[in-house]
Coordinates of C-alpha atoms and ligand atoms in Angstrom, one line a residue:
M10 CA 182.1 96.9 73.2
A11 CA 180.4 98.3 70.1
K12 CA 181.0 96.4 66.9
T13 CA 183.3 98.0 64.3
D14 CA 182.0 98.9 60.9
A15 CA 184.0 96.1 59.4
E16 CA 182.5 93.6 61.9
K17 CA 179.0 94.7 61.1
L18 CA 179.6 94.5 57.3
K19 CA 181.2 91.1 57.7
E20 CA 178.1 89.8 59.6
E21 CA 176.0 91.1 56.8
L22 CA 178.0 89.9 53.9
C23 CA 180.2 86.9 54.8
Y24 CA 179.4 83.3 55.2
D25 CA 181.2 80.7 57.4
A26 CA 179.6 77.5 58.6
E27 CA 180.1 77.3 62.4
H28 CA 180.0 74.5 65.0
A29 CA 176.3 74.0 65.7
M30 CA 176.8 74.8 69.4
K31 CA 178.3 78.2 68.8
S32 CA 175.2 80.0 68.0
Q33 CA 172.6 77.8 66.4
M34 CA 171.8 75.0 68.8
S35 CA 170.7 75.5 72.4
D36 CA 171.6 73.1 75.2
A37 CA 168.0 71.8 75.1
E38 CA 168.3 71.0 71.4
V39 CA 171.7 69.3 71.9
D40 CA 169.9 67.1 74.6
K41 CA 167.3 66.3 72.0
A42 CA 170.0 65.3 69.5
D43 CA 171.6 63.0 72.2
K44 CA 168.2 61.3 72.9
F45 CA 167.5 60.9 69.2
C46 CA 170.8 59.1 68.9
D47 CA 170.0 56.6 71.7
G48 CA 167.4 55.2 69.3
Y49 CA 169.9 55.3 66.5
I50 CA 172.5 53.3 68.5
D51 CA 169.8 50.6 69.3
F52 CA 169.0 50.3 65.6
L53 CA 172.7 50.0 64.7
N54 CA 173.1 47.1 67.1
E55 CA 169.9 45.4 66.0
A56 CA 170.1 45.5 62.2
K57 CA 173.4 45.4 60.3
T58 CA 172.6 44.1 56.9
E59 CA 170.2 45.1 54.2
R60 CA 167.9 42.1 54.9
E61 CA 167.9 42.7 58.6
I62 CA 167.2 46.5 58.1
V63 CA 164.3 45.7 55.8
I64 CA 162.7 43.5 58.5
Y65 CA 163.5 46.0 61.2
F66 CA 161.6 48.9 59.4
K67 CA 158.8 46.6 58.1
N68 CA 158.1 45.6 61.7
K69 CA 158.2 49.2 62.9
A70 CA 156.0 50.4 60.0
E71 CA 153.4 47.7 60.6
A72 CA 153.3 48.6 64.3
L73 CA 152.6 52.2 63.3
G74 CA 149.7 51.3 61.0
F75 CA 151.5 51.1 57.6
E76 CA 149.9 48.5 55.3
E77 CA 151.5 46.7 52.4
F78 CA 151.0 48.7 49.2
D79 CA 148.3 47.4 46.9
K80 CA 148.1 49.1 43.5
T81 CA 144.5 48.1 43.1
K82 CA 143.4 49.9 46.2
K83 CA 142.1 53.5 46.6
Y84 CA 144.1 55.6 49.0
K85 CA 143.3 58.8 50.8
A86 CA 145.3 61.5 52.7
G87 CA 146.9 60.1 55.8
D88 CA 147.0 56.5 54.6
K89 CA 150.4 54.8 55.2
V90 CA 151.8 52.1 53.0
Y91 CA 155.1 50.2 52.5
K92 CA 156.5 48.0 49.8
V93 CA 159.3 45.5 50.3
Q94 CA 161.5 45.0 47.2
R95 CA 162.8 41.4 47.2
E96 CA 163.7 41.4 50.9
K97 CA 166.6 43.9 50.4
A98 CA 165.0 47.3 49.9
I99 CA 161.9 48.9 51.4
I100 CA 159.7 51.9 50.5
L101 CA 157.6 53.7 53.1
A102 CA 155.0 56.2 52.0
V103 CA 152.4 58.5 53.7
I104 CA 149.7 59.9 51.4
G105 CA 149.4 63.6 51.4
K106 CA 146.5 66.0 51.2
K107 CA 147.5 67.6 47.9
P108 CA 146.7 65.9 44.6
I109 CA 149.5 63.4 43.7
T110 CA 150.0 65.3 40.5
E111 CA 151.7 68.0 42.5
G112 CA 154.5 65.5 43.0
V113 CA 155.9 63.6 46.0
K114 CA 158.7 64.4 48.4
L115 CA 161.3 61.6 48.4
A116 CA 164.1 60.8 50.8
V117 CA 166.3 58.0 49.5
A118 CA 169.1 56.3 51.5
H119 CA 170.9 53.0 51.1
I120 CA 171.1 50.2 53.6
D121 CA 173.9 48.1 52.2
S122 CA 177.4 48.8 53.7
P123 CA 180.9 47.7 52.7
R124 CA 181.6 44.2 54.0
L125 CA 183.0 40.8 53.1
D126 CA 180.7 38.3 51.4
L127 CA 181.4 34.6 51.6
K128 CA 182.4 33.1 48.2
P129 CA 180.0 30.6 46.8
N130 CA 182.2 27.7 47.9
P131 CA 183.8 29.2 51.0
L132 CA 184.8 26.5 53.4
Y133 CA 188.2 24.8 53.4
E134 CA 190.8 23.4 55.7
S135 CA 194.5 24.0 55.7
E136 CA 196.9 22.4 58.3
E137 CA 193.9 21.5 60.5
I138 CA 192.5 25.1 60.5
A139 CA 189.2 25.7 58.9
L140 CA 188.6 29.0 57.0
F141 CA 186.0 30.8 54.9
K142 CA 187.1 32.4 51.6
T143 CA 185.6 35.8 51.1
H144 CA 185.0 38.3 48.3
Y145 CA 184.9 41.9 49.5
Y146 CA 181.7 44.0 48.7
G147 CA 182.1 47.8 48.1
G148 CA 185.2 50.0 48.6
I149 CA 187.3 48.8 51.5
K150 CA 190.8 49.3 52.7
K151 CA 191.5 45.6 53.1
Y152 CA 194.2 45.9 55.8
Q153 CA 191.5 47.4 58.1
W154 CA 189.5 44.1 58.2
V155 CA 192.1 41.9 59.8
T156 CA 192.4 41.2 63.6
I157 CA 188.9 42.5 64.5
P158 CA 186.0 40.5 65.8
L159 CA 183.6 39.6 63.0
S160 CA 180.1 38.2 62.7
L161 CA 178.2 36.2 60.0
H162 CA 174.8 37.3 58.7
G163 CA 172.6 36.2 55.9
V164 CA 170.4 33.5 54.4
V165 CA 170.8 30.1 52.9
V166 CA 168.1 29.0 50.4
K167 CA 167.5 25.3 49.8
P168 CA 166.6 24.0 46.3
D169 CA 163.0 23.6 47.5
G170 CA 162.9 27.3 48.4
K171 CA 163.2 26.9 52.2
K172 CA 165.1 29.8 53.6
I173 CA 167.3 29.6 56.6
V174 CA 168.4 32.8 58.4
V175 CA 171.9 32.9 59.7
N176 CA 173.2 35.2 62.5
I177 CA 176.3 34.3 64.4
G178 CA 178.5 36.7 66.5
E179 CA 176.1 39.4 67.6
D180 CA 174.8 37.9 70.8
D181 CA 177.3 38.3 73.7
N182 CA 177.4 34.5 74.1
D183 CA 178.0 33.8 70.4
P184 CA 181.4 32.9 69.1
K185 CA 183.0 35.5 66.8
F186 CA 185.2 35.2 63.7
V187 CA 188.5 36.9 62.8
I188 CA 190.9 37.3 59.9
T189 CA 194.5 36.8 61.0
D190 CA 197.5 39.0 60.1
L191 CA 201.3 38.4 60.2
L192 CA 203.2 39.2 63.4
P193 CA 205.5 42.2 63.0
H194 CA 208.5 39.9 63.7
L195 CA 207.9 38.1 60.4
G196 CA 206.3 41.0 58.6
K197 CA 209.5 42.3 57.0
E198 CA 208.5 41.4 53.4
Q199 CA 204.8 42.2 53.9
E200 CA 205.7 45.7 55.1
K201 CA 207.4 46.4 51.8
R202 CA 204.0 46.1 50.1
T203 CA 202.0 49.2 49.4
L204 CA 199.2 50.0 51.8
A205 CA 196.6 49.0 49.1
D206 CA 198.4 45.7 48.8
G207 CA 199.2 45.2 52.5
I208 CA 196.4 42.6 52.8
R209 CA 195.3 41.1 49.5
G210 CA 191.8 40.0 48.5
E211 CA 192.8 36.4 48.7
E212 CA 194.2 36.9 52.1
L213 CA 190.9 37.9 53.6
N214 CA 190.2 34.4 54.9
V215 CA 188.1 34.0 58.0
L216 CA 189.1 31.7 60.8
V217 CA 186.1 29.4 61.6
G218 CA 187.5 26.4 63.5
S219 CA 190.4 24.3 64.6
R220 CA 189.2 21.0 66.2
P221 CA 188.7 17.8 64.1
F222 CA 185.7 15.5 64.0
K223 CA 187.1 12.6 66.2
D224 CA 190.6 11.3 65.6
D225 CA 189.8 9.0 62.7
K226 CA 192.5 8.6 60.0
D227 CA 190.9 10.8 57.4
S228 CA 191.6 14.2 55.9
N229 CA 189.8 17.5 56.3
L230 CA 188.3 16.6 59.7
V231 CA 188.3 20.1 61.0
K232 CA 186.3 21.3 58.0
L233 CA 184.0 18.2 58.5
N234 CA 183.5 19.2 62.2
I235 CA 182.5 22.8 61.1
L236 CA 180.0 21.3 58.6
K237 CA 178.6 19.1 61.3
L238 CA 178.1 22.1 63.7
L239 CA 176.5 24.1 60.9
N240 CA 174.3 21.1 60.1
E241 CA 173.2 20.8 63.7
K242 CA 172.4 24.5 64.0
Y243 CA 170.9 25.2 60.6
G244 CA 170.3 21.9 58.9
I245 CA 172.6 22.9 56.0
V246 CA 175.2 20.9 54.0
E247 CA 178.2 22.2 52.1
K248 CA 176.4 22.4 48.8
D249 CA 173.9 24.8 50.3
F250 CA 176.6 27.5 50.4
L251 CA 176.1 27.7 46.6
S252 CA 172.6 29.2 47.1
A253 CA 173.3 31.5 50.0
E254 CA 174.1 35.1 50.7
L255 CA 176.3 35.2 53.7
E256 CA 178.0 38.4 54.8
I257 CA 180.9 38.9 57.2
V258 CA 180.6 42.2 59.1
P259 CA 182.3 43.7 62.2
A260 CA 180.9 42.2 65.4
F261 CA 181.5 45.1 67.7
K262 CA 178.6 47.2 69.0
A263 CA 177.9 50.9 68.4
C264 CA 179.1 53.1 71.2
D265 CA 179.6 56.7 72.3
I266 CA 183.0 58.2 71.4
G267 CA 184.8 60.9 73.2
L268 CA 184.9 62.0 76.9
D269 CA 182.0 64.4 76.0
R270 CA 180.1 61.5 74.3
S271 CA 179.6 63.8 71.3
M272 CA 180.2 61.1 68.7
I273 CA 179.1 57.6 67.8
G274 CA 181.5 54.9 66.6
A275 CA 179.9 52.0 64.7
Y276 CA 180.1 49.7 61.7
G277 CA 178.0 50.9 58.7
H278 CA 177.1 54.5 59.5
D279 CA 177.3 54.7 55.7
D280 CA 174.4 54.7 55.1
R281 CA 172.4 53.7 58.1
V282 CA 173.0 57.1 59.5
C283 CA 170.8 58.5 56.8
A284 CA 168.4 55.5 56.5
Y285 CA 167.4 55.7 60.2
P286 CA 166.5 59.5 60.2
A287 CA 164.8 59.2 56.8
A288 CA 162.6 56.3 58.0
K289 CA 162.0 58.1 61.3
A290 CA 160.8 61.2 59.4
A291 CA 158.2 59.0 57.5
F292 CA 157.1 57.5 60.8
D293 CA 156.8 60.8 62.7
I294 CA 155.1 63.0 60.0
K295 CA 151.5 63.8 60.6
D296 CA 149.1 64.7 57.8
P297 CA 151.7 65.8 55.3
A298 CA 150.6 68.2 52.5
Y299 CA 152.6 66.3 49.9
T300 CA 152.8 62.6 49.7
V301 CA 156.1 61.6 51.3
V302 CA 158.2 58.6 50.3
T303 CA 161.2 57.2 52.1
V304 CA 163.2 54.7 50.0
L305 CA 165.8 52.5 51.6
T306 CA 167.7 50.9 48.8
D307 CA 170.3 48.2 48.3
K308 CA 173.5 47.8 46.2
E309 CA 174.6 51.4 46.4
E310 CA 178.1 50.4 47.4
I311 CA 178.6 48.4 44.2
G312 CA 177.1 50.8 41.8
S313 CA 173.3 50.5 42.5
Y314 CA 173.0 47.6 40.0
G315 CA 170.7 44.6 40.4
N316 CA 167.0 44.5 40.9
T317 CA 167.3 45.8 44.5
G318 CA 169.5 48.8 43.5
L319 CA 168.3 52.1 42.3
T320 CA 169.2 51.6 38.7
S321 CA 166.4 49.0 38.7
A322 CA 162.9 50.1 37.7
Y323 CA 161.4 49.3 41.1
L324 CA 161.2 52.9 42.2
P325 CA 159.6 54.3 39.1
Y326 CA 157.3 51.3 39.0
F327 CA 156.2 52.1 42.6
L328 CA 155.7 55.8 41.8
S329 CA 153.7 54.9 38.7
D330 CA 151.5 52.4 40.5
L331 CA 150.9 55.0 43.2
A332 CA 150.0 57.7 40.6
E333 CA 147.6 55.3 39.0
C334 CA 145.8 54.7 42.3
F335 CA 144.8 58.4 41.9
G336 CA 144.2 58.2 38.1
A337 CA 147.4 60.1 37.4
E338 CA 150.3 59.2 35.1
G339 CA 153.6 58.2 36.8
R340 CA 155.7 60.4 34.6
D341 CA 153.6 63.5 35.5
V342 CA 154.1 62.7 39.2
M343 CA 157.8 62.1 38.9
S344 CA 158.4 65.3 36.9
K345 CA 156.9 67.3 39.8
S346 CA 158.7 65.4 42.5
E347 CA 161.6 66.4 44.6
C348 CA 164.2 64.2 46.4
L349 CA 166.8 64.4 49.1
S350 CA 169.4 61.7 48.1
A351 CA 170.5 60.9 51.6
D352 CA 174.1 59.7 51.8
V353 CA 177.1 60.4 53.9
N354 CA 180.0 62.6 53.0
S355 CA 183.6 62.7 54.1
A356 CA 184.2 64.9 57.2
F357 CA 187.3 67.0 57.5
D358 CA 189.9 65.0 59.3
P359 CA 192.7 67.1 61.0
T360 CA 195.1 64.2 60.6
F361 CA 194.7 64.1 56.8
P362 CA 194.0 67.7 55.7
E363 CA 195.8 67.4 52.4
V364 CA 193.0 65.6 50.5
M365 CA 190.3 68.1 51.6
E366 CA 189.7 71.7 50.5
K367 CA 188.9 73.5 53.7
R368 CA 186.4 76.0 52.4
N369 CA 184.3 73.3 50.6
V370 CA 184.5 70.2 52.8
S371 CA 182.1 69.2 55.5
Y372 CA 183.0 69.1 59.2
I373 CA 181.5 67.1 62.1
N374 CA 179.1 69.1 64.3
K375 CA 178.4 71.7 61.6
G376 CA 175.1 69.9 60.8
V377 CA 173.7 68.1 57.8
V378 CA 175.8 68.4 54.7
I379 CA 174.4 69.4 51.3
T380 CA 176.5 68.1 48.4
K381 CA 175.5 69.8 45.2
Y382 CA 177.5 67.3 43.1
T383 CA 179.6 64.2 43.7
G384 CA 181.6 62.4 41.0
A385 CA 185.3 62.3 40.1
R386 CA 187.6 64.5 38.0
G387 CA 185.4 66.9 36.1
K388 CA 182.2 66.0 38.1
S389 CA 182.1 62.7 36.1
G390 CA 179.2 60.5 37.2
S391 CA 177.4 63.3 39.1
S392 CA 173.9 64.5 39.0
D393 CA 174.8 68.1 39.9
A394 CA 171.7 69.8 41.5
S395 CA 170.4 72.9 39.9
A396 CA 170.8 76.4 41.5
E397 CA 167.0 76.6 41.5
F398 CA 166.7 73.4 43.6
M399 CA 169.6 74.4 45.8
G400 CA 167.9 77.7 46.5
K401 CA 164.7 75.9 47.4
V402 CA 166.5 73.4 49.7
R403 CA 168.5 76.3 51.4
G404 CA 165.2 78.1 51.8
Y405 CA 163.4 75.5 53.8
L406 CA 166.5 74.5 55.9
E407 CA 167.0 78.1 56.9
A408 CA 163.3 78.8 57.5
N409 CA 163.3 75.8 60.0
N410 CA 166.7 76.7 61.7
I411 CA 168.2 73.4 60.6
V412 CA 172.0 73.3 61.1
W413 CA 173.5 72.7 57.7
Q414 CA 176.7 73.1 55.7
I415 CA 178.0 72.6 52.2
G416 CA 180.5 69.8 51.4
E417 CA 182.4 68.4 48.4
L418 CA 183.7 64.9 48.6
G419 CA 187.4 65.9 49.0
A420 CA 189.6 68.3 47.0
V421 CA 189.4 68.4 43.2
D422 CA 191.2 65.4 41.7
A423 CA 191.9 63.9 45.1
G424 CA 189.5 61.0 44.3
G425 CA 185.8 61.1 44.3
G426 CA 182.7 59.0 44.6
G427 CA 179.0 58.8 43.7
T428 CA 175.5 58.3 45.2
V429 CA 172.1 57.3 43.9
A430 CA 171.3 61.0 43.1
L431 CA 171.9 60.4 39.3
D432 CA 169.6 57.3 39.3
V433 CA 166.8 59.4 40.9
A434 CA 167.5 62.3 38.5
S435 CA 167.1 59.9 35.6
H436 CA 163.4 59.8 36.3
D437 CA 163.1 63.5 35.8
I438 CA 163.0 64.2 39.6
D439 CA 164.8 67.2 41.2
V440 CA 167.4 65.8 43.5
V441 CA 170.3 66.9 45.7
D442 CA 172.5 64.9 48.1
L443 CA 172.0 65.6 51.8
G444 CA 173.5 63.6 54.6
V445 CA 175.8 63.2 57.5
P446 CA 179.6 63.9 57.6
V447 CA 181.6 60.7 58.6
L448 CA 185.1 60.2 59.8
S449 CA 186.9 57.0 58.6
M450 CA 184.2 56.4 56.0
H451 CA 184.1 52.8 54.8
A452 CA 186.3 51.6 57.7
P453 CA 184.9 48.7 59.8
F454 CA 184.4 51.3 62.6
E455 CA 183.2 54.8 61.4
V456 CA 182.5 57.9 63.4
V457 CA 179.7 60.5 63.2
A458 CA 178.7 63.4 65.5
K459 CA 175.3 63.2 67.2
I460 CA 174.4 66.7 66.4
D461 CA 174.7 66.0 62.7
V462 CA 172.6 62.8 62.9
Y463 CA 169.8 64.8 64.5
S464 CA 170.2 67.7 62.0
A465 CA 169.7 65.0 59.2
F466 CA 166.5 63.9 60.9
R467 CA 165.2 67.5 61.1
A468 CA 166.1 68.0 57.5
F469 CA 164.1 65.0 56.3
Y470 CA 161.2 65.8 58.7
E471 CA 160.8 69.4 57.6
F472 CA 161.2 68.4 54.0
F473 CA 158.2 66.1 54.5
N474 CA 156.4 68.8 56.4
L475 CA 156.6 71.4 53.5
K476 CA 153.2 73.0 52.8
Ligands
LIG12 MN1 176.8 55.8 51.0
LIG13 MN1 179.6 54.3 50.8

């Protein structure tokens, strides 16, 4: 049937983001997306914390010929370097053919996720049950963290500097941990609490043991037995907790979600779902025109503070050092540079439509989401990308048939949030947020669509591939 004039005019003038499989992605491309995500799922199961992710990508980088960055060296096009920032952040760079003074192309994602950290003095016993006290890290809904299997990751550093790596609960044969909740039969008073208060911070206590060390007449023997087990396995004593970073994260594995296997459920998609494609783009790119730089940073979930977060000078220091390798000034390079601040956004959830504004929210399966600004209330705490840079980003996405959409973080005044975009912008770099829409963001088990993960990879790759 012939199109009506209105249909023709609509096609010409109107814009609506569509499900990627409606007209933009072929079956063959969807297959590619699924295959790409097999690698992503392996990564999710192998590296859960910032320290583990740094080691994972450092090993991959070295296997691919990346060398540790040395600011006294001379580099040429095609050289590949990496720099580890205090074990918790990593930079991967491939030197481009153009002069460094034409700027670099950056993709910045974060590799810390919301979790429960052990308190400095965590272990105690009550009524012959041993528990760990925790202090939550990042924005969590505390009630979601009870009655799920948990694992323990991190490091313990002895006063002499010796570092012990801890990982319990990921291997199928490992024991797991759990935080208990009240039975509904006795939850009458608890149920009167607000949802935010349903489980309180000081109630996030992790169950770690229940058998005493022998049956001597002494107190705290269950705790003593746990210390004995930890000492046998790791050679640590109770005081060593004081100089440790131990993180409690969900123990379950990443898996396909849905009968059509279109989605992935996992802990910590935010922001590994951007970190993995951004690193993969740096690994896959061949002979880039511009120097390309992937930054996987820490501490985003608690405001990007600390010397492994992006408010630290480690990124401008690296870019300045790199500039100086070519006899250029860091500030001149940064002023010409462009960045995709890679972070997740909230996907439209049909069960909770009231906090979203349907025309300006992102949806799963509509591709990578561009977020012009984040922030709260009147865009407070946002970088707000310029129309010029938005135009440029739109241009290359469309030229490369990358499935993309626009998305605000929820309706106006419904809440809000931030990313590292403003920290990047503070170095006079053009930046916009680009990432993957997530369902149940910040929950122990988040959901993304495979098509969107692959679209994110293509967005980073083609950004790095700009001529
Ligand atoms: Mn994030
Ligand atoms: Mn987050």
